[in-house]
Coordinates of N, CA and C in Angstrom, one line a residue:
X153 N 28.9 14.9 -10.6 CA 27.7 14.2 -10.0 C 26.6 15.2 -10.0
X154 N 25.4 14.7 -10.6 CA 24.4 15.5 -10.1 C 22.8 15.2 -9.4
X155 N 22.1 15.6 -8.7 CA 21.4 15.2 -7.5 C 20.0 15.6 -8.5
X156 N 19.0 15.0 -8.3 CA 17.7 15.5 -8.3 C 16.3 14.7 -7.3
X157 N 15.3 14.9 -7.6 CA 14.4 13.9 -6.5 C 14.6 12.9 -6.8
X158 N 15.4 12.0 -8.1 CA 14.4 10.8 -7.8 C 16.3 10.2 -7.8
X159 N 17.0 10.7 -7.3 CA 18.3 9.8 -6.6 C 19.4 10.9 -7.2
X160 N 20.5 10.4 -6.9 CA 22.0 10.6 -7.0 C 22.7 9.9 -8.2
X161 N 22.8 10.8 -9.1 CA 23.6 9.4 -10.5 C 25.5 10.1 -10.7
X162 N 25.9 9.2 -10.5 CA 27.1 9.4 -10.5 C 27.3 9.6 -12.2
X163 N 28.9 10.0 -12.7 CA 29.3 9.4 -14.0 C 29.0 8.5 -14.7
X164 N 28.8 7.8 -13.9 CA 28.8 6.5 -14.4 C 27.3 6.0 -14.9
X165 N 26.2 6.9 -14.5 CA 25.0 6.5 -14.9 C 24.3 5.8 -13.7
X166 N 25.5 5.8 -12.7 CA 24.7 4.7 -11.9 C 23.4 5.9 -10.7
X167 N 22.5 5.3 -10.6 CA 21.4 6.0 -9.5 C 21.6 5.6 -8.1
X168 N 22.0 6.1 -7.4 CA 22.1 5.8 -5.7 C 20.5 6.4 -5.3
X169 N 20.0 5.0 -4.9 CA 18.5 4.7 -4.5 C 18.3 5.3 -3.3
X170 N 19.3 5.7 -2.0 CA 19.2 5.7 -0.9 C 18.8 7.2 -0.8
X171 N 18.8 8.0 -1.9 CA 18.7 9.2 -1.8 C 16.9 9.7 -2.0
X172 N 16.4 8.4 -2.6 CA 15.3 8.6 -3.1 C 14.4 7.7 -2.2
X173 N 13.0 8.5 -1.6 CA 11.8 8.2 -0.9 C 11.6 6.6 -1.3
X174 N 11.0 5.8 -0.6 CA 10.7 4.6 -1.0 C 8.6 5.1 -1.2
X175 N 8.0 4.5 -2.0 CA 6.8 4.9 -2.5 C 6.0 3.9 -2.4
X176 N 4.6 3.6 -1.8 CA 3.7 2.6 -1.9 C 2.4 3.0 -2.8
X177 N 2.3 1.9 -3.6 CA 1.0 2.1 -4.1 C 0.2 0.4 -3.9
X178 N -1.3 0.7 -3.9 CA -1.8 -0.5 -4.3 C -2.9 -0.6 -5.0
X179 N -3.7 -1.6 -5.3 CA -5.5 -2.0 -5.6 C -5.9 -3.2 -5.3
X180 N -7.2 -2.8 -5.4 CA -8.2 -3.9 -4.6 C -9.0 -5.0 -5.5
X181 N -8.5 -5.8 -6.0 CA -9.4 -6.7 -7.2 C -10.2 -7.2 -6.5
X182 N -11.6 -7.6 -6.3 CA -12.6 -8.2 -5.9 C -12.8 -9.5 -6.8
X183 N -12.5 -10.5 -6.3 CA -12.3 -11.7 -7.1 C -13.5 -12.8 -7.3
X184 N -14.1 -11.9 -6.4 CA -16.1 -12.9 -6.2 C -16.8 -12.2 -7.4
X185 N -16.5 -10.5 -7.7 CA -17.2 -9.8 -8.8 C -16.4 -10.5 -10.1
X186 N -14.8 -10.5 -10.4 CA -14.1 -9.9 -10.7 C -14.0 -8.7 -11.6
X187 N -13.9 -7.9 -10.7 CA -13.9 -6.2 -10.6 C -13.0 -5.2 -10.0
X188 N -12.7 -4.7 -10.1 CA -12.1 -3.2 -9.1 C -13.0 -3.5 -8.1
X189 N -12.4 -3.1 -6.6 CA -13.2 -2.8 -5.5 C -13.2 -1.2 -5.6
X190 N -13.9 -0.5 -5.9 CA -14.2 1.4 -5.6 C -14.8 1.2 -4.8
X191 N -14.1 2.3 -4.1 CA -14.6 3.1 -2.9 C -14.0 2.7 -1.2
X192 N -12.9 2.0 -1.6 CA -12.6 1.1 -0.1 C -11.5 2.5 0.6
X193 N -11.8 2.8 1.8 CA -10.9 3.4 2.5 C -9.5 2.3 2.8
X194 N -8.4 3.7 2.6 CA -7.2 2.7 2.8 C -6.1 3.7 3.5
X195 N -5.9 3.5 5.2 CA -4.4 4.1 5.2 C -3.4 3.4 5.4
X196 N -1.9 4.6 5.2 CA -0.9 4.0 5.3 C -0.2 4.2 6.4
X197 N 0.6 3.9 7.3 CA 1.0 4.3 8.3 C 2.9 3.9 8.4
X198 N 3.2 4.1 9.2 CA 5.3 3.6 8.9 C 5.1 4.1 10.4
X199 N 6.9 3.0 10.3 CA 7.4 3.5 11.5 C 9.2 3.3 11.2
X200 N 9.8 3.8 12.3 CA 11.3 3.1 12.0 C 11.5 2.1 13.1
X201 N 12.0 1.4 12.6 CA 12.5 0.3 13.7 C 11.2 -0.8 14.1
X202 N 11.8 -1.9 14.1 CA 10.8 -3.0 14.3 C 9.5 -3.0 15.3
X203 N 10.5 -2.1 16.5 CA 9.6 -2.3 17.8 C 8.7 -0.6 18.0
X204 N 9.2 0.1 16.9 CA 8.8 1.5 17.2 C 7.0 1.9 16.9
X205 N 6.4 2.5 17.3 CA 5.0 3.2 16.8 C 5.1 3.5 15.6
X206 N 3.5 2.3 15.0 CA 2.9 2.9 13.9 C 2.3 4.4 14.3
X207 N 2.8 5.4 12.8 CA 2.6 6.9 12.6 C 1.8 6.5 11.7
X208 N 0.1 7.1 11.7 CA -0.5 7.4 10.5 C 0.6 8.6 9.4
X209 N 0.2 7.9 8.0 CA 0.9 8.5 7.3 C 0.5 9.3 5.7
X210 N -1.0 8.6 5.8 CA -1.6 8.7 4.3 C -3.2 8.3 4.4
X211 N -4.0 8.6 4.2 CA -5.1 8.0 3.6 C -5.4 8.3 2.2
X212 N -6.3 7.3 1.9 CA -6.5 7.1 0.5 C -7.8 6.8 0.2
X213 N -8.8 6.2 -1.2 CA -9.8 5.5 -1.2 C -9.6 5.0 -2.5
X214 N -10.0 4.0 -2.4 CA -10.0 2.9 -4.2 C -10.4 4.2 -5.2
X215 N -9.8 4.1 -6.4 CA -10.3 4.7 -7.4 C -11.2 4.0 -8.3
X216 N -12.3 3.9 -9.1 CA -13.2 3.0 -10.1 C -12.0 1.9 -10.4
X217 N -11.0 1.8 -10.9 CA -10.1 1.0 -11.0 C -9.4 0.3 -9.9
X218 N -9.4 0.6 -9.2 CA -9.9 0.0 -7.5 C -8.0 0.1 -7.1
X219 N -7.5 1.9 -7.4 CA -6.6 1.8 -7.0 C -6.2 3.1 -6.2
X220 N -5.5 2.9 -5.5 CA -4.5 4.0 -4.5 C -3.7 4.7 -5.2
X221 N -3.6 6.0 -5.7 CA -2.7 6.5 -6.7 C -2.0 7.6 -5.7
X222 N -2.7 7.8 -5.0 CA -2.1 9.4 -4.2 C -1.6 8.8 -2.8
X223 N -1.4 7.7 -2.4 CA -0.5 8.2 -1.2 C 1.1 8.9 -1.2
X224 N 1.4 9.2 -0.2 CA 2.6 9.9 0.0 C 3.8 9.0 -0.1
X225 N 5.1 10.0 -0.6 CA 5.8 8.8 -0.4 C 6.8 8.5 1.0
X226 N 7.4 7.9 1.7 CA 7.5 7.2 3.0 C 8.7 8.1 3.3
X227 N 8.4 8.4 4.7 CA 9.8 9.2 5.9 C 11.0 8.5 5.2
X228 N 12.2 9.2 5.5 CA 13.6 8.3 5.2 C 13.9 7.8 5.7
X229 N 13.5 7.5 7.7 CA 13.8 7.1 8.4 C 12.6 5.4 8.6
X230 N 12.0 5.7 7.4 CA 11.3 4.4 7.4 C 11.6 2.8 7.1
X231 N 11.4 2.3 8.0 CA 11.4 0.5 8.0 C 10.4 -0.4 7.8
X232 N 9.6 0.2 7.9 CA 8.3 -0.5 8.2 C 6.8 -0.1 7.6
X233 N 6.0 -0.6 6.2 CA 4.8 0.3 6.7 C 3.2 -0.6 6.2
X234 N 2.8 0.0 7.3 CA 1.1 -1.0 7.0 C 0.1 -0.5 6.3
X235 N -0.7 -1.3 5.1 CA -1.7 -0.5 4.9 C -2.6 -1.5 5.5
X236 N -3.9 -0.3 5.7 CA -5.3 -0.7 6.6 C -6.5 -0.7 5.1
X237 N -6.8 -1.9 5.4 CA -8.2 -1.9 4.4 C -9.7 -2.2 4.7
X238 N -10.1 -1.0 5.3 CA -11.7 -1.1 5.4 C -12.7 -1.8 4.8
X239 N -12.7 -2.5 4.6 CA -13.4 -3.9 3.8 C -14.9 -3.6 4.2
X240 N -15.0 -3.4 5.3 CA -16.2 -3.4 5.6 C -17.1 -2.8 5.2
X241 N -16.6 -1.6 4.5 CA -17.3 -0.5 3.9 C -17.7 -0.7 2.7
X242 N -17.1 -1.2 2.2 CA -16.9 -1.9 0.6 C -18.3 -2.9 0.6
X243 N -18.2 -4.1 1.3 CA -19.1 -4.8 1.4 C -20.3 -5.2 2.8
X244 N -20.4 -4.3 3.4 CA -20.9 -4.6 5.1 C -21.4 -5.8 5.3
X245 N -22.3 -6.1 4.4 CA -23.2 -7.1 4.8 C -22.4 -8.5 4.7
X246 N -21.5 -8.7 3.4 CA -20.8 -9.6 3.6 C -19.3 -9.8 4.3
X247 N -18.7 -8.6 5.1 CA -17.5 -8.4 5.4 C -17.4 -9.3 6.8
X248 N -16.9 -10.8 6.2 CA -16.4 -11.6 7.3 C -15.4 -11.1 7.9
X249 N -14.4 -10.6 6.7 CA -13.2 -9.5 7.2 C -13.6 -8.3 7.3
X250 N -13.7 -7.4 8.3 CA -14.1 -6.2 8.2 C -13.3 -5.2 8.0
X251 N -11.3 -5.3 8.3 CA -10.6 -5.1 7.7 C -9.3 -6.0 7.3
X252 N -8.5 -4.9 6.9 CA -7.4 -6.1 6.2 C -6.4 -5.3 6.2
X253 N -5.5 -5.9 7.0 CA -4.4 -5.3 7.2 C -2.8 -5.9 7.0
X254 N -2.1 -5.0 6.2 CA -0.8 -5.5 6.1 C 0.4 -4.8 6.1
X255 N 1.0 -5.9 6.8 CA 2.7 -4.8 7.4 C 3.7 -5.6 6.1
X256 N 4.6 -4.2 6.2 CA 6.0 -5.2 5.0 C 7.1 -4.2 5.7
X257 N 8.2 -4.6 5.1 CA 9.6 -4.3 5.6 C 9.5 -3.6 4.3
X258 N 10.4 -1.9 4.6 CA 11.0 -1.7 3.2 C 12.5 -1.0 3.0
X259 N 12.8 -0.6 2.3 CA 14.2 0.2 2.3 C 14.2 1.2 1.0
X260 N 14.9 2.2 1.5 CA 15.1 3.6 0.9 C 15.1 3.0 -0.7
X261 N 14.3 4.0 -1.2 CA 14.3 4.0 -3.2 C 13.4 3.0 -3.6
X262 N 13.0 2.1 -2.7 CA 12.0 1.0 -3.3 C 10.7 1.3 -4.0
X263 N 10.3 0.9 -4.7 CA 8.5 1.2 -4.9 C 7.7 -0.4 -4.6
X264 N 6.7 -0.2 -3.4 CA 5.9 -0.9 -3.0 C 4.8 -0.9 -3.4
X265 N 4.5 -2.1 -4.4 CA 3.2 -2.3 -5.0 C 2.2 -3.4 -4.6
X266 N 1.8 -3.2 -3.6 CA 0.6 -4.0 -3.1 C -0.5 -4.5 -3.4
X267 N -0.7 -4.9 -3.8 CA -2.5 -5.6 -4.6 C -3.2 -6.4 -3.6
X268 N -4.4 -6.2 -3.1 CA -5.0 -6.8 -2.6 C -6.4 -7.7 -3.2
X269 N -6.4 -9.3 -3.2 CA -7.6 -9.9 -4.1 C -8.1 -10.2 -2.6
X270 N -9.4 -9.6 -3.0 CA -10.9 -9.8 -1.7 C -12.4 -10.8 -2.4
X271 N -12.3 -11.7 -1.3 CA -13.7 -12.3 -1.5 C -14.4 -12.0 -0.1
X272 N -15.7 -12.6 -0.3 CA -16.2 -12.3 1.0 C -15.9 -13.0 2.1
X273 N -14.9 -14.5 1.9 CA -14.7 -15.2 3.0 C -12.9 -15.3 3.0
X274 N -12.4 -14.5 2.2 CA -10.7 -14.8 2.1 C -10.4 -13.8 1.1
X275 N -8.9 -13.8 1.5 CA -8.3 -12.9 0.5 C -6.9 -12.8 0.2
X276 N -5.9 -12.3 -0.2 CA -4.3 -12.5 -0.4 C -4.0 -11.3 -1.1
X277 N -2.8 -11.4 -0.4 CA -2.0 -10.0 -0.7 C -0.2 -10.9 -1.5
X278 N 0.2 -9.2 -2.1 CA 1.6 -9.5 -2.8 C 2.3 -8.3 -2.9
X279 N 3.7 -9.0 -3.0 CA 4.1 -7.6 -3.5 C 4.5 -7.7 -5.3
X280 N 3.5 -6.9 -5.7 CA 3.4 -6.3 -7.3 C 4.8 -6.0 -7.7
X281 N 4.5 -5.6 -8.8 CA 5.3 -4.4 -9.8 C 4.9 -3.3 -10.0

């Protein structure tokens, strides 16, 4: 058997996930432009356990392609993690939402891909590929 960062592969080929960080990334499509949102502040925070304290954990800001490439990837003891989307910065004048915030459940080896589509009066989130 042999070990490296991104899991445990047995003989068999198989990868044991639980060895490997679970990883979030996202972006911000602006669906009123339809464009990249650049420039939107975004952190990420985790915790373990349902009832436990959100820990800041990452900040980030949209790239021209209106994405998060660099956050970190999550504690092992992680269950839980939110990203924060400063909307308001992005658009002040029209930010009905001023932020946008979302929690997900995750588990070890996952990769969390988040997309967020923003207008100035609504918006929706997913989990990507």
């Amino acid at each position: 058997m042999s070990t490296g960062t991104t899991g445990t592969t047995d003989t068999t080929g198989t990868t044991d996930a639980t060895s490997t960080p679970a990883s979030v990334s996202t972006h911000i499509l602006d669906t009123s432009a339809g464009r990249p949102a650049r420039g939107v502040p975004v952190t990420l925070s985790v915790r373990a356990g349902g009832g436990g304290r959100w820990q800041a954990h990452g900040a980030s800001r949209t790239d021209a392609d209106g994405r998060c490439r660099d956050l970190p990837p999550l504690p092992e003891s992680t269950t839980h993690a939110r990203l924060e989307f400063d909307t308001a910065e992005y658009s002040p004048r029209e930010a009905f939402f001023p932020e946008v915030v979302v929690a997900f459940a995750v588990a070890p080896g996952e990769h969390y891909h988040v997309p967020l589509l923003l207008n100035p009066f609504g918006y929706s989130v997913y989990r990507g590929s």
